[in-house]
Short mmCIF file of C-alpha atoms in Angstrom, two decimals:
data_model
loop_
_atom_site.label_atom_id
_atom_site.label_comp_id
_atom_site.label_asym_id
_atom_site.label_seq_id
_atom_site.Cartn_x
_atom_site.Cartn_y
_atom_site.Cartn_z
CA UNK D 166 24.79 247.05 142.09
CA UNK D 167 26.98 244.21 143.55
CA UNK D 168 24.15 241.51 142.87
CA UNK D 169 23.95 243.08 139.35
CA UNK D 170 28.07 242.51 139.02
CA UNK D 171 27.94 239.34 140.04
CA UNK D 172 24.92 238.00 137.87
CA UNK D 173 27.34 239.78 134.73
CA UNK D 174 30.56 237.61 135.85
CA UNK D 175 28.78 234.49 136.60
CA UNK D 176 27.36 234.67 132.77
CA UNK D 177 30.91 235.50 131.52
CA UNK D 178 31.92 232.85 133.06
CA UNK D 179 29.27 230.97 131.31
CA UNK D 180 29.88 231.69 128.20
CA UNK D 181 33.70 231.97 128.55
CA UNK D 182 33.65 228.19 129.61
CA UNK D 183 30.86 227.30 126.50
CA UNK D 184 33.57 228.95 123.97
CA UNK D 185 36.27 227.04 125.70
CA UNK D 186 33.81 223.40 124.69
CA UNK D 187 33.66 224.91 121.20
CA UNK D 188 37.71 225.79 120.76
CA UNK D 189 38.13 222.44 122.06
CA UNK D 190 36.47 220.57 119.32
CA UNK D 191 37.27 222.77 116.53
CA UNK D 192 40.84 222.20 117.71
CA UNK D 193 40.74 218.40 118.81
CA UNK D 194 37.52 217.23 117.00
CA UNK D 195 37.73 218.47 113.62
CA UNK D 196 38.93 215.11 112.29
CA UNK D 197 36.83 212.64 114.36
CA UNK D 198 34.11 210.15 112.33
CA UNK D 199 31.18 212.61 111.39
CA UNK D 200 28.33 212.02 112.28
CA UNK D 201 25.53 209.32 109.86
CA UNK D 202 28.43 207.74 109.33
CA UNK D 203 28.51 203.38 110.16
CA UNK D 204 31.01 203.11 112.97
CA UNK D 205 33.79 200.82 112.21
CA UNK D 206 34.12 197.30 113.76
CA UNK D 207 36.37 195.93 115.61
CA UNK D 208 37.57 193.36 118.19
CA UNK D 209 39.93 193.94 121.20
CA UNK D 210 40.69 192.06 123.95
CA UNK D 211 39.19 193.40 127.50
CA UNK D 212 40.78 193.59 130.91
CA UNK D 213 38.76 190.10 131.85
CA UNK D 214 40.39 188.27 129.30
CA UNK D 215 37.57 187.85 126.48
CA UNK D 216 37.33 189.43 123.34
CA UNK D 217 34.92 192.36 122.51
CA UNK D 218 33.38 192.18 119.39
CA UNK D 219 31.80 195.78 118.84
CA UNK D 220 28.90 195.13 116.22
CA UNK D 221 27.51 192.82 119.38
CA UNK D 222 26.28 196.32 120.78
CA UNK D 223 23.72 197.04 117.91
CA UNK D 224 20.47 197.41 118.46
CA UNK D 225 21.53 199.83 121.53
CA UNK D 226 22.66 203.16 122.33
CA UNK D 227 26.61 203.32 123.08
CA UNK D 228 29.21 205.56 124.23
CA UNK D 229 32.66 204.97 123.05
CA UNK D 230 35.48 206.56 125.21
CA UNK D 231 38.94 206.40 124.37
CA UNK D 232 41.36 206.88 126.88
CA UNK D 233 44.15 206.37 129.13
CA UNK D 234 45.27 205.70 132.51
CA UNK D 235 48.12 208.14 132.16
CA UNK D 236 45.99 210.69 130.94
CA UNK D 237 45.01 213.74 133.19
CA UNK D 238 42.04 214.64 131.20
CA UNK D 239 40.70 211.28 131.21
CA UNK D 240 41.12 210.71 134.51
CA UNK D 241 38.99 213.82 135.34
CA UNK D 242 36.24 212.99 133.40
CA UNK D 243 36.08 209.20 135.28
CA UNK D 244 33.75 210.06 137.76
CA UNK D 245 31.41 211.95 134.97
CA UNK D 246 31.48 209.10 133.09
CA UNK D 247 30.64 206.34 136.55
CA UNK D 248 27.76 209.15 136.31
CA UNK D 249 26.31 208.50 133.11
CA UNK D 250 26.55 204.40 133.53
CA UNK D 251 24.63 204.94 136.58
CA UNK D 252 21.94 207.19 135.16
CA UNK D 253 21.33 205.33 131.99
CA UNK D 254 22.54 201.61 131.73
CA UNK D 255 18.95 200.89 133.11
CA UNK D 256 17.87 202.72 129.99
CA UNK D 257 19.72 200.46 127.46
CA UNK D 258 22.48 202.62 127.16
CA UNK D 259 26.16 200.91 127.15
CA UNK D 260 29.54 202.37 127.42
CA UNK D 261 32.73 201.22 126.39
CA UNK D 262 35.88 202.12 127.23
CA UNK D 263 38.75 201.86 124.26
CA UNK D 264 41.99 202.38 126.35
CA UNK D 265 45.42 203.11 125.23
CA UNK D 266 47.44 202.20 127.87
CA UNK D 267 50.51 199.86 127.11
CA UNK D 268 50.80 198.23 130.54
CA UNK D 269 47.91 195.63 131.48
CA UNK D 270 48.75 195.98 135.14
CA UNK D 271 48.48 199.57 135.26
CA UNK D 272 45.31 199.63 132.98
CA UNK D 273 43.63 196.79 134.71
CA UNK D 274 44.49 198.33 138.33
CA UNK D 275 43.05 201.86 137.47
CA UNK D 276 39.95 199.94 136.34
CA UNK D 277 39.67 197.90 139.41
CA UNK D 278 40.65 200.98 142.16
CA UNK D 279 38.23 203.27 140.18
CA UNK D 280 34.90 200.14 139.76
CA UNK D 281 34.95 201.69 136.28
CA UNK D 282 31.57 198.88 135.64
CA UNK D 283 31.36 198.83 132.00
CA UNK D 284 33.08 197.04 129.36
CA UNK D 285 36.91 198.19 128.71
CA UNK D 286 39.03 196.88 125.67
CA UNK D 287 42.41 197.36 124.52
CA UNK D 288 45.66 196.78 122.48
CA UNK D 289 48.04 197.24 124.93
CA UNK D 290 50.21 199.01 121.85
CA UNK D 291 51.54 202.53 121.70
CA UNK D 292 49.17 205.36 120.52
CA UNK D 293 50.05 206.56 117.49
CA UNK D 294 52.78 204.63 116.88
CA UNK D 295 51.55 200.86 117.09
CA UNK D 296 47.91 200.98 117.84
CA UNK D 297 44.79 200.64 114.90
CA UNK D 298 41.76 201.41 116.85
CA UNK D 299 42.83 205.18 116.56
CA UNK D 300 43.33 205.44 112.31
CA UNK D 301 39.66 203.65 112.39
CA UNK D 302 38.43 205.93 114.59
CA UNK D 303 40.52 208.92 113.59
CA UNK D 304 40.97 209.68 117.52
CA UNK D 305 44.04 212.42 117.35
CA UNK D 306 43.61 213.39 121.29
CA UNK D 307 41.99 211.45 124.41
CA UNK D 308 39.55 211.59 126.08
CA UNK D 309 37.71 211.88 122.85
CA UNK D 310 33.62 210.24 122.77
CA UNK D 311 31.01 208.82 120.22
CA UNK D 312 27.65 208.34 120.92
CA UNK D 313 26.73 205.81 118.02
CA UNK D 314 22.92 204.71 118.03
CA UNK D 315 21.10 201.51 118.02
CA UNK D 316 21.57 201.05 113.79
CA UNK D 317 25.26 201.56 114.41
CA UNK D 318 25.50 205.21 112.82
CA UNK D 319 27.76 207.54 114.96
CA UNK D 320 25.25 210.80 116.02
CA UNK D 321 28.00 212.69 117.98
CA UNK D 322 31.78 212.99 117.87
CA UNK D 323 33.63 215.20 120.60
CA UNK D 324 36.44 215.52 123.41
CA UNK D 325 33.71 217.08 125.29
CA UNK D 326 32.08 215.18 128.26
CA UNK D 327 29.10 217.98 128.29
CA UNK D 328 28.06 217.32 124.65
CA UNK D 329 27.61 213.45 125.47
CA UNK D 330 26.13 214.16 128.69
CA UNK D 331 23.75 217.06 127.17
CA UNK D 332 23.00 214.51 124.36
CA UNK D 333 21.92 211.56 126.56
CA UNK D 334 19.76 213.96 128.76
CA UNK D 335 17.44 214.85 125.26
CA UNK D 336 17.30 211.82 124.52
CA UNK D 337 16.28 210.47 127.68
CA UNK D 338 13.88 213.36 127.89
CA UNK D 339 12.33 213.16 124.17
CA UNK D 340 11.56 209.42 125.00
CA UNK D 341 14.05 208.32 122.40
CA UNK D 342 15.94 205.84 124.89
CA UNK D 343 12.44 204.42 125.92
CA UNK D 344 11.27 203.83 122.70
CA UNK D 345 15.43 202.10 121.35
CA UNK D 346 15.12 199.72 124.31
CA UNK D 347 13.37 197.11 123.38
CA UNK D 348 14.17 193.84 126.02
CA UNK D 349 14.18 190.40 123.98
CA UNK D 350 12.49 187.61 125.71
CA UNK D 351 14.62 185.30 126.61
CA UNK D 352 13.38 181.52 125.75
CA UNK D 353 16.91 180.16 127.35
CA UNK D 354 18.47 181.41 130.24
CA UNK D 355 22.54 182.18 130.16
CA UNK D 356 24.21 180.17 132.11
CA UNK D 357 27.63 179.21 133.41
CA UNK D 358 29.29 176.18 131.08
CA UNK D 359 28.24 173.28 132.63
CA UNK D 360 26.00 174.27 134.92
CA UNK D 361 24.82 175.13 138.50
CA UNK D 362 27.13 171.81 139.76
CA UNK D 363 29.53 173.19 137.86
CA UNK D 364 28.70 176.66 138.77
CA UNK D 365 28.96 175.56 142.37
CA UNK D 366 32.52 174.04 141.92
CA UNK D 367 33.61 176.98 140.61
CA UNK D 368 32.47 179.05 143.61
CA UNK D 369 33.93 176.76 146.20
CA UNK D 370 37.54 176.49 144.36
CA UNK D 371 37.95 179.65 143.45
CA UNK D 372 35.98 181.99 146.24
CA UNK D 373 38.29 183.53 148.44
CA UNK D 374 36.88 184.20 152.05
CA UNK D 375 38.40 187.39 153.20
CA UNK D 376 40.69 187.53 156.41
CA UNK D 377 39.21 190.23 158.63
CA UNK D 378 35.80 188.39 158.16
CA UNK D 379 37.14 184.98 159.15
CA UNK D 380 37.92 186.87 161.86
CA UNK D 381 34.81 188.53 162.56
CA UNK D 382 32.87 185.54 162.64
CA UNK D 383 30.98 187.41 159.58
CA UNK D 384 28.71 185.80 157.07
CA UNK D 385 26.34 187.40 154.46
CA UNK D 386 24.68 186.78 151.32
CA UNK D 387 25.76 189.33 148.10
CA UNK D 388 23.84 189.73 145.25
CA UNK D 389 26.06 190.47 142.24
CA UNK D 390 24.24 191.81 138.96
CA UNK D 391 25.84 191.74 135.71
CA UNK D 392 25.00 191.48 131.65
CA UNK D 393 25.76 188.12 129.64
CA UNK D 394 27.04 189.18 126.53
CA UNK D 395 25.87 187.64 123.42
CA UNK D 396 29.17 185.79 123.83
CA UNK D 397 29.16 184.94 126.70
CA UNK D 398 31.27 187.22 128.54
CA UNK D 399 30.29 189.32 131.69
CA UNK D 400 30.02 192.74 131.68
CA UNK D 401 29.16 195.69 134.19
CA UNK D 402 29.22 193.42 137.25
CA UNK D 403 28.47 194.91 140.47
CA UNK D 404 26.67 193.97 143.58
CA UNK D 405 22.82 194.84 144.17
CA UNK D 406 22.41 193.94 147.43
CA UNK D 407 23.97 192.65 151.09
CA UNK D 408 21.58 190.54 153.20
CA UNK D 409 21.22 188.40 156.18
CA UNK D 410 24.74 190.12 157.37
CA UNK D 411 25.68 187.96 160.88
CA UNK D 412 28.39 187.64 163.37
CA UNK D 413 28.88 184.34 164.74
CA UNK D 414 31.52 185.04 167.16
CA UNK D 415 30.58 185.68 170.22
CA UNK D 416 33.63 188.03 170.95
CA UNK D 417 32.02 190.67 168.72
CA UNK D 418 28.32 190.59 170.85
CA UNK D 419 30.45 192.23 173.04
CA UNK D 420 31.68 194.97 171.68
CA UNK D 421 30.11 198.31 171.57
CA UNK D 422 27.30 198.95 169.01
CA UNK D 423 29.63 201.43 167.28
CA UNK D 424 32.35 199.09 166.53
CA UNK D 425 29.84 196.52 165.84
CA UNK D 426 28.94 198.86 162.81
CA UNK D 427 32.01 199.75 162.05
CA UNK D 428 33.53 196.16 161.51
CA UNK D 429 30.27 195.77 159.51
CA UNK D 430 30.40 197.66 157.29
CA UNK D 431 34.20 197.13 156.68
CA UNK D 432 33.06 193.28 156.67
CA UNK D 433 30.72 193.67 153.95
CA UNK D 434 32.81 195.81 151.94
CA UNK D 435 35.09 192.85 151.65
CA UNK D 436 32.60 190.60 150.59
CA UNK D 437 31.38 193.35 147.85
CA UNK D 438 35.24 193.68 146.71
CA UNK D 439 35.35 189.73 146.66
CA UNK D 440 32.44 188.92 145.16
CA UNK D 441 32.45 191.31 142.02
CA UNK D 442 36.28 189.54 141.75
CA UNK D 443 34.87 186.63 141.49
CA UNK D 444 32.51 187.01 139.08
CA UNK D 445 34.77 189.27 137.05
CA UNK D 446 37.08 186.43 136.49
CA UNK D 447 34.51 183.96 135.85
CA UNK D 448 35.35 182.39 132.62
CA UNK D 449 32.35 182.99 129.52
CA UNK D 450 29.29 181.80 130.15
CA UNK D 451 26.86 180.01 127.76
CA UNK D 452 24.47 183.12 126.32
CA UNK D 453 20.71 183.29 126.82
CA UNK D 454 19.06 182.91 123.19
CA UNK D 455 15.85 183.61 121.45
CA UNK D 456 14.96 181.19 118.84
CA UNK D 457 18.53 180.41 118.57
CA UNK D 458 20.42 183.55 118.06
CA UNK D 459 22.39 185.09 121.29
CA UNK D 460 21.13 187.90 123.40
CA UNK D 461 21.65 190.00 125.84
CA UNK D 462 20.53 189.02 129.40
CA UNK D 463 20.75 190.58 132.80
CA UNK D 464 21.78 188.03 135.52
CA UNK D 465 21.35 188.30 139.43
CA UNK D 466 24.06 185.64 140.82
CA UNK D 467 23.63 184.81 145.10
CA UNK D 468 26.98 184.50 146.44
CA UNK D 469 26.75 183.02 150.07
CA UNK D 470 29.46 183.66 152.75
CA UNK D 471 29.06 181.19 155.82
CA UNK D 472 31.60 180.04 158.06
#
């Protein structure tokens, strides 16, 4: 009898919290884009510094999320939405985030505590009052998403994560993501503006060897991964891998093999956080092309630390 009571609340529950989705979007949804219909353009200015031209994200899937720093909602639905870049930006999938915070410092620290690894634009204008991106897009209440496909038609329109998250999955599972991503050879690498010399230079002025590790005696050698925009900015950077970690003091061959680890692995967290910093601020890069026109490219960048 109690197993039977239990099944009966847990579906209640169920569909109590599927009505709640539905209210939600027939209260906060109703006047979003439909979707078939072309999703506006624009260009806004991102966190790095470049600006974000969105017709450059054709030819792939995309979520659009507009938010805010200050906003409670939005801020529960972050780590849902680190999920789905995780799960599907190997599957040609991008996400953009269309903020509508008013103070850079704020907006670009949330970003940065929260390795929110995807593309995030703004005007740095009051909502409602001063901003445009929001009569375009007809966004009345945050977080609100679009999924817009690869010919730039919108397919979904919500302020619920699920729907976007459902959505992807079928996708995904139909072999519809498969068959959209369709990787352009690349006849000329990206590269930094002027080169590896200059590439180098860069590196060595601007690289900043963290403290504790000076320290430590550490050294390593990070991988960092990120996307070349067709104009040359950097996008989703993040490191792949650690390797050839070291100590070369000889103070630390002497500790115990537990603090050994321990200063490790705080070691090479610092060279993670400085690495994807400095890449991150890297000014734009020359884009990879295919018989001339700009694509997309992913990049693997070695970043050596060495006393």
């Amino acid at each position: 009898m109690m197993k039977k009571i239990l099944m009966t609340t847990l579906l209640l529950v169920s569909a109590c919290a599927q009505i709640m989705a539905e209210d939600a979007d027939s209260l906060y949804a109703k006047d979003l884009l439909k979707p078939g219909t072309v999703a506006p353009d624009f260009m806004l200015r991102s966190n790095l510094g470049e600006m974000k031209t969105f017709s450059n994200y054709r030819g792939s899937y995309v979520v659009l999320e507009f938010w805010a720093s200050w906003c409670p909602d939005c801020r529960k639905d972050m780590p849902r939405m680190k999920a789905l870049n995780d799960a599907y930006r190997q599957k040609g999938v991008r996400l953009m985030g269309v903020s509508f915070d008013t103070d850079f410092d704020k907006w670009n620290g949330y970003i940065t505590a929260n390795k929110l690894y995807w593309a995030q634009v703004s005007e740095l204008k009051k909502w409602k009052k001063e901003t445009a991106i929001d009569t375009l897009y007809h966004v009345n209440w945050i977080p609100s998403y679009y999924v817009i496909d690869p010919e730039g038609r919108i397919t979904l329109a919500t302020v619920d994560l699920t729907k976007v998250e459902g959505l992807l999955a079928r996708l995904d599972a139909d072999g519809t993501l498969a068959r959209s991503k369709k990787p352009e050879p690349v006849v000329v690498q990206p590269q930094f503006t002027g080169g590896n010399e200059a590439l180098a230079n860069y590196l060595s002025a601007h690289l900043k060897y963290p403290a504790a590790c000076t320290k430590a005696g550490a050294a390593a050698r990070v991988v960092c991964e990120f996307v070349v925009e067709r104009d040359g900015s950097l996008t989703d950077v993040r490191v792949s891998k650690v390797s050839d970690f070291h100590f070369t003091n000889a103070k630390v061959s002497g500790m115990t093999k537990g603090t050994r680890a321990k200063l490790q692995e705080e070691c090479e967290g610092r060279f993670k956080v400085e690495a994807v910093r400095v890449v991150s601020e890297m000014p734009n890069w020359t884009p990879g092309t295919q018989d001339g026109k700009p694509v997309l490219v992913k990049y693997h960048l070695p970043i050596s630390f060495s006393l």
